[in-house]
């Protein structure tokens, strides 16, 4: 499996967790919003590998945007949800050619 596909799955599942109402928001707040910074770094790393391995980049770019604006309560939930769907669909439909 390509590294980029594994990272798309990982970041997609992490975004899906953050999109769970109250639980995801509670987690972000309990970490002092550092979870958003960690997600920003993970999306940047994923984007690097997506460029390197010619994998879909839209989910990682959207994830970077989400990490920067997710501190806004309602907007953050919507963006986490959309980003999770895009990342998981990208991971699902990416061919694993080595």
PDB file of C-alpha atoms in Angstrom:
ATOM      1  CA  UNK A   1       0.000   0.000   0.000  1.00  0.00           C
ATOM      2  CA  UNK A   2       1.248   3.482  -0.816  1.00  0.00           C
ATOM      3  CA  UNK A   3       2.159   5.699   2.106  1.00  0.00           C
ATOM      4  CA  UNK A   4      -0.152   8.417   0.786  1.00  0.00           C
ATOM      5  CA  UNK A   5      -3.157   6.060   0.767  1.00  0.00           C
ATOM      6  CA  UNK A   6      -2.444   4.958   4.337  1.00  0.00           C
ATOM      7  CA  UNK A   7      -2.172   8.604   5.393  1.00  0.00           C
ATOM      8  CA  UNK A   8      -5.425   9.441   3.584  1.00  0.00           C
ATOM      9  CA  UNK A   9      -7.151   6.690   5.562  1.00  0.00           C
ATOM     10  CA  UNK A  10      -5.594   7.801   8.849  1.00  0.00           C
ATOM     11  CA  UNK A  11      -6.364  11.503   8.440  1.00  0.00           C
ATOM     12  CA  UNK A  12      -9.849  10.699   7.124  1.00  0.00           C
ATOM     13  CA  UNK A  13     -10.654   8.602  10.191  1.00  0.00           C
ATOM     14  CA  UNK A  14      -9.185  11.264  12.480  1.00  0.00           C
ATOM     15  CA  UNK A  15     -11.360  13.927  10.815  1.00  0.00           C
ATOM     16  CA  UNK A  16     -14.389  11.648  11.146  1.00  0.00           C
ATOM     17  CA  UNK A  17     -13.700  11.368  14.879  1.00  0.00           C
ATOM     18  CA  UNK A  18     -13.447  15.155  15.175  1.00  0.00           C
ATOM     19  CA  UNK A  19     -16.768  15.470  13.302  1.00  0.00           C
ATOM     20  CA  UNK A  20     -18.688  13.560  15.986  1.00  0.00           C
ATOM     21  CA  UNK A  21     -20.842  16.185  17.715  1.00  0.00           C
ATOM     22  CA  UNK A  22     -19.829  16.982  21.307  1.00  0.00           C
ATOM     23  CA  UNK A  23     -17.181  14.227  21.407  1.00  0.00           C
ATOM     24  CA  UNK A  24     -14.946  15.718  18.698  1.00  0.00           C
ATOM     25  CA  UNK A  25     -15.461  19.242  19.958  1.00  0.00           C
ATOM     26  CA  UNK A  26     -14.837  18.147  23.522  1.00  0.00           C
ATOM     27  CA  UNK A  27     -11.617  16.461  22.453  1.00  0.00           C
ATOM     28  CA  UNK A  28     -10.402  19.571  20.620  1.00  0.00           C
ATOM     29  CA  UNK A  29     -11.210  21.816  23.571  1.00  0.00           C
ATOM     30  CA  UNK A  30      -9.683  19.386  26.097  1.00  0.00           C
ATOM     31  CA  UNK A  31      -6.391  19.437  24.183  1.00  0.00           C
ATOM     32  CA  UNK A  32      -6.354  23.222  24.235  1.00  0.00           C
ATOM     33  CA  UNK A  33      -6.957  23.251  20.474  1.00  0.00           C
ATOM     34  CA  UNK A  34      -3.578  21.588  19.894  1.00  0.00           C
ATOM     35  CA  UNK A  35      -5.435  18.756  18.136  1.00  0.00           C
ATOM     36  CA  UNK A  36      -6.081  21.197  15.290  1.00  0.00           C
ATOM     37  CA  UNK A  37      -2.368  21.982  15.044  1.00  0.00           C
ATOM     38  CA  UNK A  38      -1.509  18.289  14.984  1.00  0.00           C
ATOM     39  CA  UNK A  39      -4.099  17.705  12.253  1.00  0.00           C
ATOM     40  CA  UNK A  40      -2.618  20.614  10.280  1.00  0.00           C
ATOM     41  CA  UNK A  41       0.814  18.953  10.380  1.00  0.00           C
ATOM     42  CA  UNK A  42      -0.640  15.531   9.470  1.00  0.00           C
ATOM     43  CA  UNK A  43      -2.502  17.020   6.491  1.00  0.00           C
ATOM     44  CA  UNK A  44       0.677  18.773   5.343  1.00  0.00           C
ATOM     45  CA  UNK A  45       2.643  15.509   5.552  1.00  0.00           C
ATOM     46  CA  UNK A  46      -0.138  13.683   3.713  1.00  0.00           C
ATOM     47  CA  UNK A  47      -0.152  16.369   1.009  1.00  0.00           C
ATOM     48  CA  UNK A  48       3.613  15.971   0.573  1.00  0.00           C
ATOM     49  CA  UNK A  49       3.245  12.218   0.016  1.00  0.00           C
ATOM     50  CA  UNK A  50       0.241  12.743  -2.272  1.00  0.00           C
ATOM     51  CA  UNK A  51       2.365  14.985  -4.500  1.00  0.00           C
ATOM     52  CA  UNK A  52       5.223  12.485  -4.382  1.00  0.00           C
ATOM     53  CA  UNK A  53       3.039   9.457  -5.209  1.00  0.00           C
ATOM     54  CA  UNK A  54       0.541  11.185  -7.544  1.00  0.00           C
ATOM     55  CA  UNK A  55      -2.448  10.581  -5.250  1.00  0.00           C
ATOM     56  CA  UNK A  56      -5.507  12.842  -4.871  1.00  0.00           C
ATOM     57  CA  UNK A  57      -4.645  16.090  -3.119  1.00  0.00           C
ATOM     58  CA  UNK A  58      -8.039  17.742  -2.565  1.00  0.00           C
ATOM     59  CA  UNK A  59      -8.717  16.088   0.792  1.00  0.00           C
ATOM     60  CA  UNK A  60      -5.375  17.120   2.257  1.00  0.00           C
ATOM     61  CA  UNK A  61      -5.751  20.690   1.026  1.00  0.00           C
ATOM     62  CA  UNK A  62      -9.255  20.816   2.468  1.00  0.00           C
ATOM     63  CA  UNK A  63      -7.884  19.357   5.715  1.00  0.00           C
ATOM     64  CA  UNK A  64      -5.323  22.140   5.986  1.00  0.00           C
ATOM     65  CA  UNK A  65      -8.090  24.705   5.509  1.00  0.00           C
ATOM     66  CA  UNK A  66     -10.260  22.888   8.050  1.00  0.00           C
ATOM     67  CA  UNK A  67      -7.471  22.890  10.626  1.00  0.00           C
ATOM     68  CA  UNK A  68      -7.158  26.655  10.370  1.00  0.00           C
ATOM     69  CA  UNK A  69     -10.859  27.505  10.714  1.00  0.00           C
ATOM     70  CA  UNK A  70     -12.178  24.626  12.849  1.00  0.00           C
ATOM     71  CA  UNK A  71     -11.997  26.668  16.037  1.00  0.00           C
ATOM     72  CA  UNK A  72     -15.332  28.215  14.974  1.00  0.00           C
ATOM     73  CA  UNK A  73     -17.884  25.834  16.583  1.00  0.00           C
ATOM     74  CA  UNK A  74     -20.529  25.239  13.868  1.00  0.00           C
ATOM     75  CA  UNK A  75     -18.212  25.832  10.938  1.00  0.00           C
ATOM     76  CA  UNK A  76     -15.624  23.463  12.399  1.00  0.00           C
ATOM     77  CA  UNK A  77     -18.095  20.597  12.648  1.00  0.00           C
ATOM     78  CA  UNK A  78     -19.260  21.026   9.032  1.00  0.00           C
ATOM     79  CA  UNK A  79     -15.717  21.281   7.699  1.00  0.00           C
ATOM     80  CA  UNK A  80     -14.527  18.235   9.682  1.00  0.00           C
ATOM     81  CA  UNK A  81     -17.436  16.247   8.265  1.00  0.00           C
ATOM     82  CA  UNK A  82     -16.846  17.331   4.660  1.00  0.00           C
ATOM     83  CA  UNK A  83     -13.088  16.794   4.963  1.00  0.00           C
ATOM     84  CA  UNK A  84     -13.578  13.299   6.419  1.00  0.00           C
ATOM     85  CA  UNK A  85     -15.854  12.311   3.531  1.00  0.00           C
ATOM     86  CA  UNK A  86     -13.459  13.676   0.887  1.00  0.00           C
ATOM     87  CA  UNK A  87     -10.415  12.003   2.468  1.00  0.00           C
ATOM     88  CA  UNK A  88     -12.107   8.633   2.928  1.00  0.00           C
ATOM     89  CA  UNK A  89     -13.486   8.658  -0.619  1.00  0.00           C
ATOM     90  CA  UNK A  90     -10.044   9.607  -1.950  1.00  0.00           C
ATOM     91  CA  UNK A  91      -8.461   6.741  -0.029  1.00  0.00           C
ATOM     92  CA  UNK A  92     -11.135   4.310  -1.203  1.00  0.00           C
ATOM     93  CA  UNK A  93     -10.863   5.085  -4.897  1.00  0.00           C
ATOM     94  CA  UNK A  94      -7.089   5.534  -5.157  1.00  0.00           C
ATOM     95  CA  UNK A  95      -5.386   2.725  -6.987  1.00  0.00           C
ATOM     96  CA  UNK A  96      -2.563   1.122  -5.075  1.00  0.00           C
ATOM     97  CA  UNK A  97      -0.079   0.893  -7.900  1.00  0.00           C
ATOM     98  CA  UNK A  98       3.490   0.760  -6.639  1.00  0.00           C
TER      99      UNK A  98
END
